[in-house]
């Protein structure tokens, strides 16, 4: 009988196991890839709207009573608008259907009407009888339909103001008002009591003569400044209580005179002034010591601007030009974001909803255009993210990250440069400390250490990788940082004395008897602990002496006095040490494996040719292990770049771009951790944080990929396996 | 038991006396005593694990690198005990070159492999005629013609036979007095093996060669003297023809006729 050869099929069981293993492996790989792709897709999906182009949508029209509107303003609730007509009619209408909700008549015709600065719902109307009426619109809660109330404050009585060219009002934090009145010969500031009282307005007044022919007066930031415009230019006035009303230098406004129109931007650090070629942004600047208005940037337009309206929560604005075109712009990002060709009459009054997602344009005929604006993230452009930007009240363009401030009218500063810089700085200092220690430790452990000692050392160091970084960060921030600050000289001495001293000991070691040296072969690392501790103790002991001898008793003060080096307690040194400790086990473990994996027959070949141990290590083993050592460093770097807890706790998280080892930084990862909880979901800041997450992802991905590519090349050249 | 086929003591290059090597108290060689003649080819034969490699590695003190290896006895190179204090193993290994069983070129270029031994000696005068020395070593290893036009190519791109000749070139570039070859042809095809054997013939005039081989025919072809080891002991040592045609010991006969092993 002859056994038949079965080479066609595998036994069922083996086939089944084969299939199962392959399926499980494929599934695992696919799941990992899918998770990464999903994560990326999620980040992209959240961040992408930042770069959607803005648009002015087609309008829908409503018919309202005809009349020349002096003021059109959407109520904070967003569903009704206040309209003050030249003929003295004041009305409130619903935005949904144009239905009139409230209406009153003043006895005289209206000359001008404007909102009160820093108040939500106050408006000041100047009539032809030279009196000022203060209007308040109050939204009663709970109603399904908008039901605003229209009150005339100060007991329904107007305030006589005399012959004025222009006026402005600002409400102070205590509710009182400041009233600025511009007459042809003088500028006057009056204080009015809080408007809800029935007390007849009276109060102190300051005034200053004026002869430059100014036509407009505007309160500046916080109501503490005044701007007058027109005539020969622009003047900034101080109205500080003690100094009184004081003019600073007069700035000419090239291209903007005679004055057509001017609109303050949110916060009133800046004014938009219409000129011949478009709109210019002028900001209050203190450069050179004297506050003045300085030209920040211009927004060129093809046709002369006619009417402008500024957003109420951002530094954006809308311009209507003489060819009936609408332009949507944003000051900080320096761009006109969107245009729309002539649908709106030139004489229309403009108003923006509080969220700036709806533009109202009311023509004298009574035709109301309701124009949706798609402009969620005007602050963000590649230029604002990565180039220097001229921010309000800064002397020059700068890279700044400042996403929130105490007051709501500040200018968000979204430059990613300081965060990228901080990330790289932290990683640099960490690697500066970790890379030599880890790689040299790996070389010693793999090539020179006695196997008996290596069996203990390697797992111990690898165990360090399991140390939670929050513990490291906590120790670094709360223990190490103050310790180093208090003992800066000792720290410096440690860094110099210990490595230097160890070299000295290594020299002495060679003079010891050969027999003794042979017996300690491989255990020198352990023996080195004693001199190391001794040197450290010596460094700490000597530091105060050195400090008082050469550095005037205080190294920190000396650094500042002599070299101008500022010392921040939580600085790059602390971060470098703490993060170094976090990445050392990682780099060590991978590098040690790579070195240890170099085939012994290569070392044998080298030794058999008469090379010393050291020559063998440097010329053969490290060379062969270089791909592995390189990828160890890259993985360490990737880890340092993405590390969060340590930088979060051990730096001051100040987003500055200063490479000094004694200054802190803010990294991308720490920034996300700090700011994400307090950012409004779906807002610009929130999406921007996701963008930084994407950036972080891209960075670590780039480091890892670059590491892999270089390692592949090295492996092709030096790999022997 | 001392066996020496060499009558004239002046001809002795290496003198081994009472060499015992143990790995972790497990003896691999026991009381080996023999004399190796200068400028001759001596072959070590014997079954796997009998200690041939261990004996070979004793000549250049490579066994020291193994953590738990212990060596006793004396080996004299040209009358000087290589184990005595003050002998630098690195210096010894420049005199006693070694080619390993598996070709082990460095992951460097062909040129750098051959130049390695010269460069680590770091005398600057050598650098000037490094090219010449590399060329002459490659020529003596009968590899020059095959690699002359690609000296910068990675050594690992060479074939197994070429790699083995490369490591021989690398070993002879430093001009050792003794060349140890541990089964240099065991992994090679017949043509490469032939080349290596021819090479051994040529090198004989300048080097004392000790070769370990598994291949009886090869031992018979290339060696002048043959030593048969078994289980860590030297069984028989004598001129090659004598050992192969007329072995004195029963064990030797069994082994070379294939009755054992
Ligand atoms: N590094 C080592 N550690 C422990 N035992 C070894 C080592 N190398 C060789 N041996 C043992 O020593 C004996 C001789 O080995 P070896 O000299 O390599 O024999 P051969 O080369 O003749 O095959 C064998 O029993 C082997 O197991
Ligand atoms: Mg062997």
PDB file of N, CA and C in Angstrom, chain A residues 253-301:
ATOM      1  N   UNK A 253      -4.616 113.719   8.520  1.00  0.00           N
ATOM      2  CA  UNK A 253      -5.253 112.500   8.019  1.00  0.00           C
ATOM      3  C   UNK A 253      -5.162 112.514   6.497  1.00  0.00           C
ATOM      4  N   UNK A 254      -4.029 112.135   5.937  1.00  0.00           N
ATOM      5  CA  UNK A 254      -3.870 112.263   4.489  1.00  0.00           C
ATOM      6  C   UNK A 254      -4.923 111.446   3.754  1.00  0.00           C
ATOM      7  N   UNK A 255      -5.527 112.026   2.775  1.00  0.00           N
ATOM      8  CA  UNK A 255      -6.485 111.318   1.931  1.00  0.00           C
ATOM      9  C   UNK A 255      -7.871 111.234   2.518  1.00  0.00           C
ATOM     10  N   UNK A 256      -8.036 111.690   3.766  1.00  0.00           N
ATOM     11  CA  UNK A 256      -9.343 111.518   4.401  1.00  0.00           C
ATOM     12  C   UNK A 256     -10.032 112.851   4.642  1.00  0.00           C
ATOM     13  N   UNK A 257      -9.403 113.950   4.234  1.00  0.00           N
ATOM     14  CA  UNK A 257      -9.989 115.270   4.485  1.00  0.00           C
ATOM     15  C   UNK A 257     -10.401 115.891   3.159  1.00  0.00           C
ATOM     16  N   UNK A 258     -11.470 116.613   3.083  1.00  0.00           N
ATOM     17  CA  UNK A 258     -12.430 116.793   4.163  1.00  0.00           C
ATOM     18  C   UNK A 258     -13.098 115.472   4.556  1.00  0.00           C
ATOM     19  N   UNK A 259     -13.481 115.445   5.813  1.00  0.00           N
ATOM     20  CA  UNK A 259     -13.971 114.210   6.408  1.00  0.00           C
ATOM     21  C   UNK A 259     -15.312 113.790   5.816  1.00  0.00           C
ATOM     22  N   UNK A 260     -15.379 112.536   5.352  1.00  0.00           N
ATOM     23  CA  UNK A 260     -16.659 112.018   4.870  1.00  0.00           C
ATOM     24  C   UNK A 260     -17.366 111.283   5.992  1.00  0.00           C
ATOM     25  N   UNK A 261     -16.752 110.171   6.373  1.00  0.00           N
ATOM     26  CA  UNK A 261     -17.400 109.448   7.463  1.00  0.00           C
ATOM     27  C   UNK A 261     -16.348 108.719   8.266  1.00  0.00           C
ATOM     28  N   UNK A 262     -16.664 108.496   9.521  1.00  0.00           N
ATOM     29  CA  UNK A 262     -15.743 107.806  10.414  1.00  0.00           C
ATOM     30  C   UNK A 262     -16.570 106.948  11.347  1.00  0.00           C
ATOM     31  N   UNK A 263     -16.097 105.745  11.589  1.00  0.00           N
ATOM     32  CA  UNK A 263     -16.825 104.822  12.463  1.00  0.00           C
ATOM     33  C   UNK A 263     -15.839 104.188  13.426  1.00  0.00           C
ATOM     34  N   UNK A 264     -16.159 104.206  14.711  1.00  0.00           N
ATOM     35  CA  UNK A 264     -15.244 103.516  15.628  1.00  0.00           C
ATOM     36  C   UNK A 264     -15.434 102.007  15.528  1.00  0.00           C
ATOM     37  N   UNK A 265     -14.321 101.279  15.659  1.00  0.00           N
ATOM     38  CA  UNK A 265     -14.397  99.827  15.728  1.00  0.00           C
ATOM     39  C   UNK A 265     -14.623  99.418  17.173  1.00  0.00           C
ATOM     40  N   UNK A 266     -15.010  98.186  17.360  1.00  0.00           N
ATOM     41  CA  UNK A 266     -15.257  97.659  18.698  1.00  0.00           C
ATOM     42  C   UNK A 266     -14.096  98.015  19.636  1.00  0.00           C
ATOM     43  N   UNK A 267     -14.434  98.563  20.787  1.00  0.00           N
ATOM     44  CA  UNK A 267     -13.423  98.929  21.762  1.00  0.00           C
ATOM     45  C   UNK A 267     -12.868 100.317  21.556  1.00  0.00           C
ATOM     46  N   UNK A 268     -13.103 100.859  20.378  1.00  0.00           N
ATOM     47  CA  UNK A 268     -12.712 102.240  20.047  1.00  0.00           C
ATOM     48  C   UNK A 268     -11.227 102.511  20.181  1.00  0.00           C
ATOM     49  N   UNK A 269     -10.396 101.456  20.116  1.00  0.00           N
ATOM     50  CA  UNK A 269      -8.966 101.703  19.978  1.00  0.00           C
ATOM     51  C   UNK A 269      -8.689 102.214  18.580  1.00  0.00           C
ATOM     52  N   UNK A 270      -9.583 101.826  17.661  1.00  0.00           N
ATOM     53  CA  UNK A 270      -9.371 102.177  16.257  1.00  0.00           C
ATOM     54  C   UNK A 270     -10.593 102.858  15.693  1.00  0.00           C
ATOM     55  N   UNK A 271     -10.344 103.730  14.709  1.00  0.00           N
ATOM     56  CA  UNK A 271     -11.417 104.340  13.952  1.00  0.00           C
ATOM     57  C   UNK A 271     -11.238 103.953  12.496  1.00  0.00           C
ATOM     58  N   UNK A 272     -12.369 103.711  11.843  1.00  0.00           N
ATOM     59  CA  UNK A 272     -12.326 103.529  10.401  1.00  0.00           C
ATOM     60  C   UNK A 272     -12.674 104.868   9.785  1.00  0.00           C
ATOM     61  N   UNK A 273     -11.812 105.393   8.955  1.00  0.00           N
ATOM     62  CA  UNK A 273     -12.073 106.692   8.347  1.00  0.00           C
ATOM     63  C   UNK A 273     -12.096 106.510   6.836  1.00  0.00           C
ATOM     64  N   UNK A 274     -13.192 106.938   6.240  1.00  0.00           N
ATOM     65  CA  UNK A 274     -13.326 106.795   4.788  1.00  0.00           C
ATOM     66  C   UNK A 274     -12.444 107.827   4.111  1.00  0.00           C
ATOM     67  N   UNK A 275     -11.807 107.427   3.034  1.00  0.00           N
ATOM     68  CA  UNK A 275     -10.953 108.341   2.289  1.00  0.00           C
ATOM     69  C   UNK A 275     -11.178 108.156   0.813  1.00  0.00           C
ATOM     70  N   UNK A 276     -10.287 108.727   0.016  1.00  0.00           N
ATOM     71  CA  UNK A 276     -10.468 108.684  -1.437  1.00  0.00           C
ATOM     72  C   UNK A 276     -10.379 107.258  -1.967  1.00  0.00           C
ATOM     73  N   UNK A 277      -9.357 106.554  -1.541  1.00  0.00           N
ATOM     74  CA  UNK A 277      -9.105 105.254  -2.160  1.00  0.00           C
ATOM     75  C   UNK A 277      -9.725 104.100  -1.416  1.00  0.00           C
ATOM     76  N   UNK A 278     -10.479 104.374  -0.376  1.00  0.00           N
ATOM     77  CA  UNK A 278     -11.062 103.276   0.370  1.00  0.00           C
ATOM     78  C   UNK A 278     -11.216 103.650   1.829  1.00  0.00           C
ATOM     79  N   UNK A 279     -10.975 102.672   2.708  1.00  0.00           N
ATOM     80  CA  UNK A 279     -11.165 102.891   4.130  1.00  0.00           C
ATOM     81  C   UNK A 279      -9.813 102.713   4.806  1.00  0.00           C
ATOM     82  N   UNK A 280      -9.530 103.558   5.789  1.00  0.00           N
ATOM     83  CA  UNK A 280      -8.269 103.425   6.510  1.00  0.00           C
ATOM     84  C   UNK A 280      -8.555 103.185   7.982  1.00  0.00           C
ATOM     85  N   UNK A 281      -7.728 102.342   8.594  1.00  0.00           N
ATOM     86  CA  UNK A 281      -7.862 102.093  10.030  1.00  0.00           C
ATOM     87  C   UNK A 281      -6.803 102.900  10.762  1.00  0.00           C
ATOM     88  N   UNK A 282      -7.274 103.770  11.662  1.00  0.00           N
ATOM     89  CA  UNK A 282      -6.359 104.577  12.480  1.00  0.00           C
ATOM     90  C   UNK A 282      -6.524 104.125  13.920  1.00  0.00           C
ATOM     91  N   UNK A 283      -5.381 103.945  14.594  1.00  0.00           N
ATOM     92  CA  UNK A 283      -5.468 103.469  15.971  1.00  0.00           C
ATOM     93  C   UNK A 283      -4.777 104.407  16.928  1.00  0.00           C
ATOM     94  N   UNK A 284      -5.259 104.385  18.149  1.00  0.00           N
ATOM     95  CA  UNK A 284      -4.624 105.151  19.213  1.00  0.00           C
ATOM     96  C   UNK A 284      -3.265 104.535  19.489  1.00  0.00           C
ATOM     97  N   UNK A 285      -2.235 105.334  19.357  1.00  0.00           N
ATOM     98  CA  UNK A 285      -0.887 104.820  19.550  1.00  0.00           C
ATOM     99  C   UNK A 285      -0.168 105.683  20.569  1.00  0.00           C
ATOM    100  N   UNK A 286       0.618 105.072  21.398  1.00  0.00           N
ATOM    101  CA  UNK A 286       1.413 105.814  22.366  1.00  0.00           C
ATOM    102  C   UNK A 286       2.887 105.836  21.983  1.00  0.00           C
ATOM    103  N   UNK A 287       3.196 105.328  20.787  1.00  0.00           N
ATOM    104  CA  UNK A 287       4.594 105.290  20.352  1.00  0.00           C
ATOM    105  C   UNK A 287       5.158 106.704  20.352  1.00  0.00           C
ATOM    106  N   UNK A 288       6.344 106.854  20.864  1.00  0.00           N
ATOM    107  CA  UNK A 288       6.966 108.172  20.898  1.00  0.00           C
ATOM    108  C   UNK A 288       6.501 109.014  22.057  1.00  0.00           C
ATOM    109  N   UNK A 289       5.709 108.406  22.962  1.00  0.00           N
ATOM    110  CA  UNK A 289       5.381 109.117  24.193  1.00  0.00           C
ATOM    111  C   UNK A 289       4.091 109.912  24.120  1.00  0.00           C
ATOM    112  N   UNK A 290       3.757 110.480  22.974  1.00  0.00           N
ATOM    113  CA  UNK A 290       2.529 111.284  22.879  1.00  0.00           C
ATOM    114  C   UNK A 290       1.443 110.488  22.213  1.00  0.00           C
ATOM    115  N   UNK A 291       0.323 110.312  22.891  1.00  0.00           N
ATOM    116  CA  UNK A 291      -0.765 109.564  22.259  1.00  0.00           C
ATOM    117  C   UNK A 291      -1.221 110.276  20.991  1.00  0.00           C
ATOM    118  N   UNK A 292      -1.409 109.499  19.949  1.00  0.00           N
ATOM    119  CA  UNK A 292      -1.876 110.069  18.692  1.00  0.00           C
ATOM    120  C   UNK A 292      -2.564 108.974  17.889  1.00  0.00           C
ATOM    121  N   UNK A 293      -3.223 109.389  16.849  1.00  0.00           N
ATOM    122  CA  UNK A 293      -3.830 108.396  15.966  1.00  0.00           C
ATOM    123  C   UNK A 293      -2.796 108.040  14.908  1.00  0.00           C
ATOM    124  N   UNK A 294      -2.573 106.730  14.729  1.00  0.00           N
ATOM    125  CA  UNK A 294      -1.587 106.287  13.746  1.00  0.00           C
ATOM    126  C   UNK A 294      -2.283 105.403  12.731  1.00  0.00           C
ATOM    127  N   UNK A 295      -1.853 105.549  11.495  1.00  0.00           N
ATOM    128  CA  UNK A 295      -2.447 104.741  10.423  1.00  0.00           C
ATOM    129  C   UNK A 295      -1.964 103.306  10.586  1.00  0.00           C
ATOM    130  N   UNK A 296      -2.890 102.376  10.683  1.00  0.00           N
ATOM    131  CA  UNK A 296      -2.516 100.974  10.844  1.00  0.00           C
ATOM    132  C   UNK A 296      -2.530 100.258   9.500  1.00  0.00           C
ATOM    133  N   UNK A 297      -3.614 100.369   8.811  1.00  0.00           N
ATOM    134  CA  UNK A 297      -3.685  99.715   7.497  1.00  0.00           C
ATOM    135  C   UNK A 297      -4.815 100.330   6.691  1.00  0.00           C
ATOM    136  N   UNK A 298      -4.789 100.102   5.412  1.00  0.00           N
ATOM    137  CA  UNK A 298      -5.849 100.627   4.556  1.00  0.00           C
ATOM    138  C   UNK A 298      -6.537  99.477   3.835  1.00  0.00           C
ATOM    139  N   UNK A 299      -7.788  99.728   3.506  1.00  0.00           N
ATOM    140  CA  UNK A 299      -8.571  98.752   2.747  1.00  0.00           C
ATOM    141  C   UNK A 299      -8.962  99.431   1.449  1.00  0.00           C
ATOM    142  N   UNK A 300      -8.188  99.248   0.412  1.00  0.00           N
ATOM    143  CA  UNK A 300      -8.484  99.966  -0.832  1.00  0.00           C
ATOM    144  C   UNK A 300      -9.794  99.484  -1.437  1.00  0.00           C
ATOM    145  N   UNK A 301     -10.580 100.450  -1.931  1.00  0.00           N
ATOM    146  CA  UNK A 301     -11.850 100.114  -2.583  1.00  0.00           C
ATOM    147  C   UNK A 301     -11.882 100.825  -3.929  1.00  0.00           C
TER     148      UNK A 301
END
